[in-house]
Coordinates of C-alpha atoms in Angstrom, one line a residue:
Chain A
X1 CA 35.8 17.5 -9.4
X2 CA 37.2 14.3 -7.9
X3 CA 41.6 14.0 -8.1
X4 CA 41.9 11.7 -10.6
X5 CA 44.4 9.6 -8.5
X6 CA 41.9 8.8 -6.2
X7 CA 39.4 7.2 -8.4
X8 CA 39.1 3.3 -7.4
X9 CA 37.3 1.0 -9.4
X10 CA 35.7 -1.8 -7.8
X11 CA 36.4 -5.3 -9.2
X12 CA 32.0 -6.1 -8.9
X13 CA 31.5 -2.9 -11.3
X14 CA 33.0 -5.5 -14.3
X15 CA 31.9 -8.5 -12.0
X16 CA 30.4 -11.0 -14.8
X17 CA 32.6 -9.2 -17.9
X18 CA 35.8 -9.9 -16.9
X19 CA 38.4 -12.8 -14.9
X20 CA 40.3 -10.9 -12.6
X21 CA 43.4 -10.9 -15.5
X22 CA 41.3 -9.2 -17.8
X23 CA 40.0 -6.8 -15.5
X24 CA 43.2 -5.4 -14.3
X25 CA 44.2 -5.0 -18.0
X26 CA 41.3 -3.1 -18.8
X27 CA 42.4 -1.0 -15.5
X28 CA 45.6 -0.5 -17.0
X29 CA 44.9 0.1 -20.3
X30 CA 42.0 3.0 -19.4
X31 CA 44.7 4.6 -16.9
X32 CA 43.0 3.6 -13.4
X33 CA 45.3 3.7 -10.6
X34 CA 43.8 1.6 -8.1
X35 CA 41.3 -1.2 -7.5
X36 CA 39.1 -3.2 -4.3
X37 CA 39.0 -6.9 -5.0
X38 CA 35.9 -9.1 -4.7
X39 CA 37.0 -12.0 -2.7
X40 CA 35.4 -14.9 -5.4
X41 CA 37.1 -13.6 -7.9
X42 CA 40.3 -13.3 -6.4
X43 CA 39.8 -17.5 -4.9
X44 CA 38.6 -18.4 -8.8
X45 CA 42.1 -16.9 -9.8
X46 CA 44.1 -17.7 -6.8
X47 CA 45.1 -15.4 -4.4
X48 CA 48.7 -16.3 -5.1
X49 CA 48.2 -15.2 -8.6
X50 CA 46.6 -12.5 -7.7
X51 CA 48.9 -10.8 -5.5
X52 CA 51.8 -10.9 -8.3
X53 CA 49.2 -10.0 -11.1
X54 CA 48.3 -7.0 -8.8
X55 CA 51.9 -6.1 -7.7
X56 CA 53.3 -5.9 -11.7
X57 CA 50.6 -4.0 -13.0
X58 CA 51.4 -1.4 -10.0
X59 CA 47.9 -0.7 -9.5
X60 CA 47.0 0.0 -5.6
X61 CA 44.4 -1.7 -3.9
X62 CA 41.7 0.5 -1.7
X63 CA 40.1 -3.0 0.2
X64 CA 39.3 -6.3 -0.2
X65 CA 35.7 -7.1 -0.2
X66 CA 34.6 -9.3 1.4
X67 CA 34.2 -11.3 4.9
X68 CA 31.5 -11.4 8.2
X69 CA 28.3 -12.9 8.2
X70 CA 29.1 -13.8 11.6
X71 CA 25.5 -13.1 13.2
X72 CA 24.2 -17.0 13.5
X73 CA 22.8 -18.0 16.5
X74 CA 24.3 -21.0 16.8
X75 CA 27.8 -21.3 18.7
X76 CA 29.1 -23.9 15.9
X77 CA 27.9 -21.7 12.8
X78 CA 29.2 -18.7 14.1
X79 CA 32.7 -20.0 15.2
X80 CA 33.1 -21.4 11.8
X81 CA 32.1 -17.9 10.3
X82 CA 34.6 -16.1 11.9
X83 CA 37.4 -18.7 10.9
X84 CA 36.4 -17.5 7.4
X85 CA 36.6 -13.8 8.5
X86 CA 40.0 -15.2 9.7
X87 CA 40.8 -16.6 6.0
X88 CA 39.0 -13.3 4.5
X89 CA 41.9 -11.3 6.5
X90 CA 45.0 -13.3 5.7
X91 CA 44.0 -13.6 1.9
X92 CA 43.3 -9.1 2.4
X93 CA 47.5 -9.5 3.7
X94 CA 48.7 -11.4 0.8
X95 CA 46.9 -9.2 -1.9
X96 CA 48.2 -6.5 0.3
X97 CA 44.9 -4.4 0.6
X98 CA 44.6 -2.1 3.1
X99 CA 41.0 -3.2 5.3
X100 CA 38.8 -6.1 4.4
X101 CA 35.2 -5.2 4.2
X102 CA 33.5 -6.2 6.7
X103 CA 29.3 -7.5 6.4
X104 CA 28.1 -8.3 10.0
X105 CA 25.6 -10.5 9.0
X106 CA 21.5 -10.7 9.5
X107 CA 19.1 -11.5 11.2
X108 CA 18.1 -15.3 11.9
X109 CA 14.4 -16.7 11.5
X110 CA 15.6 -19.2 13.9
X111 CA 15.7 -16.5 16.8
X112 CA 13.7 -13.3 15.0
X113 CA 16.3 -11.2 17.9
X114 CA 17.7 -8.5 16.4
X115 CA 19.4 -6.9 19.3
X116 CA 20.9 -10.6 19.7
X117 CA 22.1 -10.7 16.4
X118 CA 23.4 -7.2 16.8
X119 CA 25.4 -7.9 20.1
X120 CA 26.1 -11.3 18.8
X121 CA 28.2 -9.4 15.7
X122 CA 29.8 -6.7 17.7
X123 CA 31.1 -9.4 20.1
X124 CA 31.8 -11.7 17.0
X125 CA 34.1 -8.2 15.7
X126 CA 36.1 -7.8 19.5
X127 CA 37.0 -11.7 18.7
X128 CA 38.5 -11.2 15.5
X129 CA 40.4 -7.8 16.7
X130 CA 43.8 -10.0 17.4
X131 CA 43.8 -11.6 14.4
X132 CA 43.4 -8.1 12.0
X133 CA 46.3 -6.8 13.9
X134 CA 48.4 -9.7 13.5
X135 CA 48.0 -9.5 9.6
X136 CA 48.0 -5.8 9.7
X137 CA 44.4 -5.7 8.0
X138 CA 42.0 -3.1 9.1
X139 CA 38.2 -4.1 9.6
X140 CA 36.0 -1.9 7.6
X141 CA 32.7 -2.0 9.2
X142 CA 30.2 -1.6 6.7
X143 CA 26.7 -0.2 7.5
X144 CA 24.7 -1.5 5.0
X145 CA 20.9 -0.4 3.5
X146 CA 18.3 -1.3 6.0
X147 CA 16.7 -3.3 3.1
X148 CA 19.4 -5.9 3.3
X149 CA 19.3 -6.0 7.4
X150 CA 17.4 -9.4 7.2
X151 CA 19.8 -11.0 5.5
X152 CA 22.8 -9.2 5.1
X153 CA 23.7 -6.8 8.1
X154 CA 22.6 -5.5 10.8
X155 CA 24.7 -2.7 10.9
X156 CA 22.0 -0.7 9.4
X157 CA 23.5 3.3 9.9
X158 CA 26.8 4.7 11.1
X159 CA 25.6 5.9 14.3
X160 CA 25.2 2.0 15.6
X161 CA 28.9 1.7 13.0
X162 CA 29.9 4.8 15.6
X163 CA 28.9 3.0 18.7
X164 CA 30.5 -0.4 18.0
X165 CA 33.6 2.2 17.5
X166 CA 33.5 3.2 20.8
X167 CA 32.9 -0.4 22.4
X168 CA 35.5 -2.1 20.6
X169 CA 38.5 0.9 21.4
X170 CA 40.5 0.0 18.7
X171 CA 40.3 2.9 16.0
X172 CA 44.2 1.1 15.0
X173 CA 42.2 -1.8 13.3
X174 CA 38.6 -1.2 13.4
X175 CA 37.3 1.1 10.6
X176 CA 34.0 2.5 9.2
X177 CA 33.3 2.0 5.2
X178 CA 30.8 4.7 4.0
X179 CA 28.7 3.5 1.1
X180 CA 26.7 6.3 -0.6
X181 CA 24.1 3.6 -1.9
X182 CA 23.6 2.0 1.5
X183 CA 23.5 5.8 4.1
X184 CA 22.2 8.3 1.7
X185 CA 18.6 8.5 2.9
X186 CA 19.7 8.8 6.7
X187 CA 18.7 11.7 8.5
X188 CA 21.8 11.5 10.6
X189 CA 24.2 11.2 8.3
X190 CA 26.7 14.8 8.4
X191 CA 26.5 14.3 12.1
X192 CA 27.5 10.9 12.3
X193 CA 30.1 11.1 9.3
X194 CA 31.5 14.1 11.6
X195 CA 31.7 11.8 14.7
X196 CA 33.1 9.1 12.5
X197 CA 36.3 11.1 11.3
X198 CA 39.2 9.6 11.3
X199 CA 37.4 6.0 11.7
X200 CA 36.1 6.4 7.8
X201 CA 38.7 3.8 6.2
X202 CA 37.2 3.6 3.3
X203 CA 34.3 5.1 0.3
X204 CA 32.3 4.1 -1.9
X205 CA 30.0 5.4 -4.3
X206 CA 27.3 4.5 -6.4
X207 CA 23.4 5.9 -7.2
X208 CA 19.9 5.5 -6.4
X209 CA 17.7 5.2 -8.9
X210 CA 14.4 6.5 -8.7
X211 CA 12.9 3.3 -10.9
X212 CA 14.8 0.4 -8.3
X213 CA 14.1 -2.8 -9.2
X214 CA 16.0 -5.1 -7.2
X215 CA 17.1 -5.0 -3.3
X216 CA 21.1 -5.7 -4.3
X217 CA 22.1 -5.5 -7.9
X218 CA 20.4 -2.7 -9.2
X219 CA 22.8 0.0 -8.2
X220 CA 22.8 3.2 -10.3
X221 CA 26.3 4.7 -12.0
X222 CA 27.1 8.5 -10.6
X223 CA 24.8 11.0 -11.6
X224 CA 21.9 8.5 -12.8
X225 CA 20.1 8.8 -9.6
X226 CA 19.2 11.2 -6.3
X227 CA 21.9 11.4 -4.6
X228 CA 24.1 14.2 -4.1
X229 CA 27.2 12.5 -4.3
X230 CA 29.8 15.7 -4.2
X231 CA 27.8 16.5 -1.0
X232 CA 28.0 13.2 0.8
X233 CA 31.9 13.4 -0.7
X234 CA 32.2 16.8 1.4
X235 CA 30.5 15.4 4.4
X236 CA 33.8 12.3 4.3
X237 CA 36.3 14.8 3.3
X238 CA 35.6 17.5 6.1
X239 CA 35.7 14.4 8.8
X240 CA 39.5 14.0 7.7
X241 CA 39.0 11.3 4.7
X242 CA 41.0 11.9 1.9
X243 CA 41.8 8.3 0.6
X244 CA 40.5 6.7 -2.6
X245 CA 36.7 7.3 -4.0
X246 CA 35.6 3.0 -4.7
X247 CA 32.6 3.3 -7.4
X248 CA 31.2 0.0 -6.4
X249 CA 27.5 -0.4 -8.8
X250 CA 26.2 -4.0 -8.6
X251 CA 23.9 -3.6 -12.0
X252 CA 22.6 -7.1 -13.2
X253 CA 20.4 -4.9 -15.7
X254 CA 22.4 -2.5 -16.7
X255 CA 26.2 -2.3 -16.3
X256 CA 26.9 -5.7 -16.0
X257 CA 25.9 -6.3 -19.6
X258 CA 28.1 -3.6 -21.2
X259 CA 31.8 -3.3 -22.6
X260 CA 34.3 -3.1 -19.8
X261 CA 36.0 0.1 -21.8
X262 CA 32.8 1.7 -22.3
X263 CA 32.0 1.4 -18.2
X264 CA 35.7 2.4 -17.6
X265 CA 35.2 5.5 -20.1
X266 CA 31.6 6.7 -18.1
X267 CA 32.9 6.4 -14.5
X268 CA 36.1 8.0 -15.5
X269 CA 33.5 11.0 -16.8
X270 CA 31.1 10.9 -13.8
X271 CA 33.9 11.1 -11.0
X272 CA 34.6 14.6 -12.7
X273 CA 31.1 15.7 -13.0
X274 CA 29.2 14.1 -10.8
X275 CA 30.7 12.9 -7.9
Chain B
X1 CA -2.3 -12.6 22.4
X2 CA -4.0 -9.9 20.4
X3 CA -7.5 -9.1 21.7
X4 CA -9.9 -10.0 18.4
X5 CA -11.6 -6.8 19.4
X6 CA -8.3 -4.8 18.6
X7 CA -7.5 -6.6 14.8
X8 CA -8.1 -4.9 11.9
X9 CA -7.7 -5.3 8.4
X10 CA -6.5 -2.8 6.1
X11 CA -8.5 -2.5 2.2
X12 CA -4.8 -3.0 0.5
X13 CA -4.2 -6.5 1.8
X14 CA -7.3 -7.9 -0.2
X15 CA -7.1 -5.0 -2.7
X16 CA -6.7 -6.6 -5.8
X17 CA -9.8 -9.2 -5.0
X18 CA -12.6 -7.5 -3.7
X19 CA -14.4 -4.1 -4.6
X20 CA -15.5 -2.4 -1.7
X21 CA -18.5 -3.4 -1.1
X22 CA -17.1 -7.4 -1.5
X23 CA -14.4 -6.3 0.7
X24 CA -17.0 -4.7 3.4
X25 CA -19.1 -8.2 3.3
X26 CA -15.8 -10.4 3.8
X27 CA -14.9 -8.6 6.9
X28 CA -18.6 -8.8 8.2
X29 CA -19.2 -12.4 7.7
X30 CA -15.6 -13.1 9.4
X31 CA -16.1 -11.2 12.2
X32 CA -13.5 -8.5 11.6
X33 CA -15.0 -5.3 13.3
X34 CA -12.3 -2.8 12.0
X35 CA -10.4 -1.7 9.0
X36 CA -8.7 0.9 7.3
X37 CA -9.9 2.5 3.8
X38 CA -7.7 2.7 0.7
X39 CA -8.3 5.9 -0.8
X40 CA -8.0 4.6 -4.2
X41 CA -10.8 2.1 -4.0
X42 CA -13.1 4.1 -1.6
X43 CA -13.1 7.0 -4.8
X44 CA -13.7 4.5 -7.3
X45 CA -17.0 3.2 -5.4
X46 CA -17.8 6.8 -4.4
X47 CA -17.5 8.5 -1.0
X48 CA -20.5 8.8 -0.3
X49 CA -22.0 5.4 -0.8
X50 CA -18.5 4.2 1.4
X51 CA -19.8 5.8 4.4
X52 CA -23.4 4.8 4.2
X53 CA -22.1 0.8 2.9
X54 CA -19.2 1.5 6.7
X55 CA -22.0 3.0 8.6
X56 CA -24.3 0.3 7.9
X57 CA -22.1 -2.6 8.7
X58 CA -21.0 -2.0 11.8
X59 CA -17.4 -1.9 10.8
X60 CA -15.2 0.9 12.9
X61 CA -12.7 3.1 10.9
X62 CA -8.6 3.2 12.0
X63 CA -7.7 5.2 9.1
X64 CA -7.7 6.3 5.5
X65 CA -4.4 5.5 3.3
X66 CA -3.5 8.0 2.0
X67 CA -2.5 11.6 1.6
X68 CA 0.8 13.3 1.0
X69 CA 3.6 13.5 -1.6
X70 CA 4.3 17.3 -1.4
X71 CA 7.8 17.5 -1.7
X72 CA 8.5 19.0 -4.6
X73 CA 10.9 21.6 -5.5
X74 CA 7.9 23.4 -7.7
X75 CA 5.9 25.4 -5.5
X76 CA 2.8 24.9 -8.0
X77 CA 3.3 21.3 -8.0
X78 CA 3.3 21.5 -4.2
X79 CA 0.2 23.8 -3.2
X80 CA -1.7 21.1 -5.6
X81 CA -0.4 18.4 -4.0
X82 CA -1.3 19.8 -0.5
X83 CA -5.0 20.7 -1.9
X84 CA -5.2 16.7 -3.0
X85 CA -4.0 16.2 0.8
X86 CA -6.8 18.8 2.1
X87 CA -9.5 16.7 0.0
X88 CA -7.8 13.4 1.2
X89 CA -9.1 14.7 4.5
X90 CA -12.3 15.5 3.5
X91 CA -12.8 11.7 2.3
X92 CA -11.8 10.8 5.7
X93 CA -14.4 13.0 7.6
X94 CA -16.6 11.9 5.2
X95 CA -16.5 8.1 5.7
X96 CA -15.0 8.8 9.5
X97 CA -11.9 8.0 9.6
X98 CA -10.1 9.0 12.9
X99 CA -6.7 10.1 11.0
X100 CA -5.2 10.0 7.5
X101 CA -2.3 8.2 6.8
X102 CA 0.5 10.4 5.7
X103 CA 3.0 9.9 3.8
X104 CA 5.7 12.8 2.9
X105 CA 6.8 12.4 -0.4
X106 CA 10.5 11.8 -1.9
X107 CA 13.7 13.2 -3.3
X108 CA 13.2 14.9 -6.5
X109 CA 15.6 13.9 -8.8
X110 CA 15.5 17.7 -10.6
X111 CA 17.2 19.0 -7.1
X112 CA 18.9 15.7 -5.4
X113 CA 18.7 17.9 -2.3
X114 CA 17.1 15.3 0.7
X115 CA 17.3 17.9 3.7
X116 CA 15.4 20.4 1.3
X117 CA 13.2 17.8 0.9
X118 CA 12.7 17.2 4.3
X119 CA 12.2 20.9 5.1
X120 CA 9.4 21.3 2.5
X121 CA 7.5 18.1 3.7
X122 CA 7.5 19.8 7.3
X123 CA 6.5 23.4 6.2
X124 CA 3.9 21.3 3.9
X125 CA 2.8 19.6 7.0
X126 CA 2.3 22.5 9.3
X127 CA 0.3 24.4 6.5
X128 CA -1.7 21.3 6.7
X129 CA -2.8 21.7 10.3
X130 CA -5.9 24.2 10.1
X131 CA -7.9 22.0 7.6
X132 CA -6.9 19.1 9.4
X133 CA -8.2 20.3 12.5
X134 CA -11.7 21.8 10.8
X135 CA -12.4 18.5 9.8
X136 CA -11.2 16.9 13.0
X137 CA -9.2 14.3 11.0
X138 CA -5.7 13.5 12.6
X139 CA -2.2 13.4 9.8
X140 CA -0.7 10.2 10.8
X141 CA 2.8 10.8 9.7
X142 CA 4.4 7.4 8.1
X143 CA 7.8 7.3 8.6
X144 CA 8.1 4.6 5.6
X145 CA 11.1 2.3 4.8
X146 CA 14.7 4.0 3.6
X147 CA 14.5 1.9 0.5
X148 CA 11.5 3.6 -0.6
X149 CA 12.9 7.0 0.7
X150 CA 13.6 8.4 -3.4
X151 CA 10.2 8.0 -4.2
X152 CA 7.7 8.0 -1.6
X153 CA 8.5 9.6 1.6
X154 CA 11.9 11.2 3.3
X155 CA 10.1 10.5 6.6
X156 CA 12.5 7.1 7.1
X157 CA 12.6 6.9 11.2
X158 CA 10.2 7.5 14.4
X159 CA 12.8 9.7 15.3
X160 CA 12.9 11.9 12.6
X161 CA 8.8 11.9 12.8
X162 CA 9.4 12.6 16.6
X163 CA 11.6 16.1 15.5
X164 CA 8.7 16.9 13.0
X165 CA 6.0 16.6 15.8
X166 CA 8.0 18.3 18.4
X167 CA 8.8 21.3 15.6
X168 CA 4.5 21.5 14.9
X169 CA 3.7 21.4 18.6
X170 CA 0.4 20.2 17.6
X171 CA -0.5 16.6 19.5
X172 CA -4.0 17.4 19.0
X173 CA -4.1 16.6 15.6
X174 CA -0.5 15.8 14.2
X175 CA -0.1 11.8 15.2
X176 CA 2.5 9.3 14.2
X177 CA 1.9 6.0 12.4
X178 CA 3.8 3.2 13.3
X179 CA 4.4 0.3 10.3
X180 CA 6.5 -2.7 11.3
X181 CA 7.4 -3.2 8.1
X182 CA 8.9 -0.1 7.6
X183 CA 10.7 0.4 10.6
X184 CA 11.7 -3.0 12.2
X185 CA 15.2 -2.5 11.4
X186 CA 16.2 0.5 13.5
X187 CA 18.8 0.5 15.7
X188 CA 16.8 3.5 17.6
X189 CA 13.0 1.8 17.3
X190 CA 12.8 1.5 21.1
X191 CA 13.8 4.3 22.3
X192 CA 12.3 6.9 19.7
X193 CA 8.8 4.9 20.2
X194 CA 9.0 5.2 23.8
X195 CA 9.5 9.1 23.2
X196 CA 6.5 8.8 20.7
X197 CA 4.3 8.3 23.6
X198 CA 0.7 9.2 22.9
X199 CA 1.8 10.4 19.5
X200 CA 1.3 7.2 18.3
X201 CA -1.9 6.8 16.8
X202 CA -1.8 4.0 14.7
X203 CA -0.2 0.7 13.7
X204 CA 0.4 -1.7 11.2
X205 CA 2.0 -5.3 11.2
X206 CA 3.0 -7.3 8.5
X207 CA 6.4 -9.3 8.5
X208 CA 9.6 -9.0 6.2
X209 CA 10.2 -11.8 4.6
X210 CA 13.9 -12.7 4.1
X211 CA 13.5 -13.4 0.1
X212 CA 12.0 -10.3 -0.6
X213 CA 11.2 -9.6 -4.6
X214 CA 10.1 -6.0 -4.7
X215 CA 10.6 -2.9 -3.0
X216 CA 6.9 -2.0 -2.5
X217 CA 4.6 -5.3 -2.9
X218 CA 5.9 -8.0 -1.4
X219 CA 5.2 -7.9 2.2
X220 CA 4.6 -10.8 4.2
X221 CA 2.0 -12.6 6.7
X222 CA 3.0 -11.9 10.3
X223 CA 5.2 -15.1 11.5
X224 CA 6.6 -15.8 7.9
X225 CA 9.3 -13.5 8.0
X226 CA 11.8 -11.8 10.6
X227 CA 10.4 -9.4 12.8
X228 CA 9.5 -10.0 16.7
X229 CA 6.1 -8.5 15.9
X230 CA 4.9 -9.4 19.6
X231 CA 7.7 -7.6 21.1
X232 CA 7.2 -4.4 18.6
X233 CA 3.5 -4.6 19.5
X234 CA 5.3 -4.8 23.2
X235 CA 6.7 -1.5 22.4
X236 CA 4.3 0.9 21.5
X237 CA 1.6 -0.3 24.3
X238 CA 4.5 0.5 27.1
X239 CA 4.5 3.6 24.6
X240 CA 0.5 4.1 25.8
X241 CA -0.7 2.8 22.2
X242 CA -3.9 0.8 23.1
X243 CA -6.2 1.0 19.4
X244 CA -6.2 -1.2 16.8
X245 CA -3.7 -3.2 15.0
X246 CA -3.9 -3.2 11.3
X247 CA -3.0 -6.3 9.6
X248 CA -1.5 -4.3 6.1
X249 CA 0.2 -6.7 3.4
X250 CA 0.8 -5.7 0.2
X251 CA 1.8 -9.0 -1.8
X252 CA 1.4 -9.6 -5.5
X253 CA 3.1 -13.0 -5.4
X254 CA 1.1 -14.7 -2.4
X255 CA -2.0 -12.8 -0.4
X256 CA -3.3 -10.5 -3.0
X257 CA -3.7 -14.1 -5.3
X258 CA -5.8 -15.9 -2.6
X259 CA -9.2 -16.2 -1.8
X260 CA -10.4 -13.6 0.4
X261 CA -12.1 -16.2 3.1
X262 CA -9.0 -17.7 3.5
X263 CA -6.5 -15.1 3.7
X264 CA -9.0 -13.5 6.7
X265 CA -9.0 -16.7 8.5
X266 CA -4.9 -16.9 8.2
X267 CA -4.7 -13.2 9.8
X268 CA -6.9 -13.8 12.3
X269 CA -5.0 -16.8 13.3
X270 CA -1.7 -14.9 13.2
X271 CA -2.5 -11.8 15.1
X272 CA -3.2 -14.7 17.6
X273 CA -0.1 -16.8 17.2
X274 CA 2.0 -14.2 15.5
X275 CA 1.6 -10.5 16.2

């Protein structure tokens, strides 16, 4: 039985039903406390906008999702991607979100290296270190599914999350995000959510479904799939987490085409019974 | 530079073109002198008449594909699954096979538990051993890609199959099969094949291709997608891996559309310029 205070909703759960206005009203008006932003929504509005839009309706912020892809091989590419991490940070300040999500990036047909691309992003992270603290942004580091690695991340389990922990020494601005959907299936997952502790910035939830039928937008609500979600909640909460619970379902064929209320009303009911 | 004497070409990458007698006669008058038998097709032709049609070509065996799914939480649903394994290995005396590929099983939605999932698939496998070795057919376990984890196998890393063997402490006849497909991404792939060692009794290349469609069927042609096949292939021979490579592609939208002649005379071109 989840607090009810620390249910998050994240803004790509109502991504194509609602501006970012209308989604903090239907937030408001279904009694949801707190919110992660998805950064294209937040530039379509303005961040500007945004900030006072968020500040007045007095809803908290758990992140701000999201920047990275920093992984390219070449110097030019990469440079430019981590001046948009850099923008990704100060825009996660002004909104005043805790961490920004952070995607590493994958891996480039160009150079088929994936132990480049990995030391490439872990490198590309220690460079962008001075500029989170200056903005007083965490870095969430975000292992993602190992069906994404090609394109998305690297950063494929929290034991590698754990170990650029360790390198980069800087548990003040360097985070890990847990994502049920993305570390469910790994065998090493108490262990490494143990070793994470305190690093665990941030958590988000979602199902698998058994019938998947797309690598990124097919996301299942809480209690539609396999996982045991008030497990993997124990696993964060015995490491020292005790922060907000962001239900985060990218669901082009389901979710996404439904009333923002009814979605509110199910989530509200599967944090307390399934999650 | 694969030796042409060490290619061979798994049934499933020309399954929905050629029975198996066509599929027999393709490899034969291309010069491939090795595959790898779907179960499926080889039971729809007959057993017996598969291993007089093998026998009489010339063709050598590197596995059946495949036995397994006995996961679940019912126990009668699992002894029958384990007797359709113990028959599975029959077939591959029968045609001679040197192992049969196998593949655990998934997460059954009715218990959402994955480690008790895991711990079944193990007991299963050990209760597997003495037919196994009475027919003197090796279990190849598969560990198989995270995303198909739910449904088809909680064996998702080598170094989860390297626990399993080391707990059965049976290298006579319990191997591990190594897929690039399914394990390319992992940030432990070098080390936990190097502790495979000898363990390692069979391989399979295909190549992820960074627009992947479908979790299951829509593998690509070594050197179309991401992986550093050469350098995986590197891997498992400093492992002490020496037998065949099987070329294995499922793909509904490219291979599995194209004449059989010429999707032959691509692989063998790749596993020269590609694997």
């Amino acid at each position: 039985m989840l607090d009810p205070h620390r249910l998050s909703i994240h803004q790509v759960t109502l991504l194509p039903q609602c501006t970012t206005p209308q989604f903090v009203d239907a937030l408001a008006r279904n009694g949801v406390g707190c919110t992660s932003l998805w950064r294209d929504k937040v530039r379509e509005f303005g961040v500007g906008k945004t900030a006072r839009l968020v500040a007045d309706s007095g809803i908290a912020l758990s992140g701000y999702c999201w920047g990275g892809l920093i992984t390219s091989p070449d110097r030019a590419e990469a440079a430019a991607a981590r001046d948009d991490v850099r923008r990704a940070l100060d825009e996660a300040a002004e909104v005043k979100a805790p961490c920004l999500v952070f995607v590493a990036g994958g891996v480039d047909p160009r150079d088929k290296n994936i132990a480049d691309a990995r030391a490439r992003a872990l490198d590309g992270v220690a460079e962008l270190i001075p500029h989170a603290r200056s903005v007083g942004v965490k870095l969430a580091l975000e292992p993602l599914h190992p069906m994404i690695c090609a394109t998305r991340s690297v950063l494929s389990t929290i034991k590698l999350a754990n170990a650029w922990c360790d390198r980069l020494a800087a548990e003040d601005i360097v985070g890990i995000a847990v994502d049920t959907y993305a570390v469910w299936w790994d065998p090493d997952l108490e262990a490494e959510i143990a070793r994470a502790g305190r690093r665990i910035c941030s958590f988000h939830v979602s199902d698998w479904l058994p019938d998947t039928q797309d690598l990124r937008l097919d996301r299942g609500m809480m209690g539609d799939g396999v996982i045991d979600l008030s497990a993997l909640r124990g696993m964060v909460e015995r490491a020292g987490y005790d922060g907000y619970v962001e239900v985060e379902i990218f669901s082009q064929r389901n979710w996404w085409t439904k009333d923002p209320d009814e979605v509110i009303t199910v989530i509200k009911d599967r944090a307390q019974t399934a999650t």
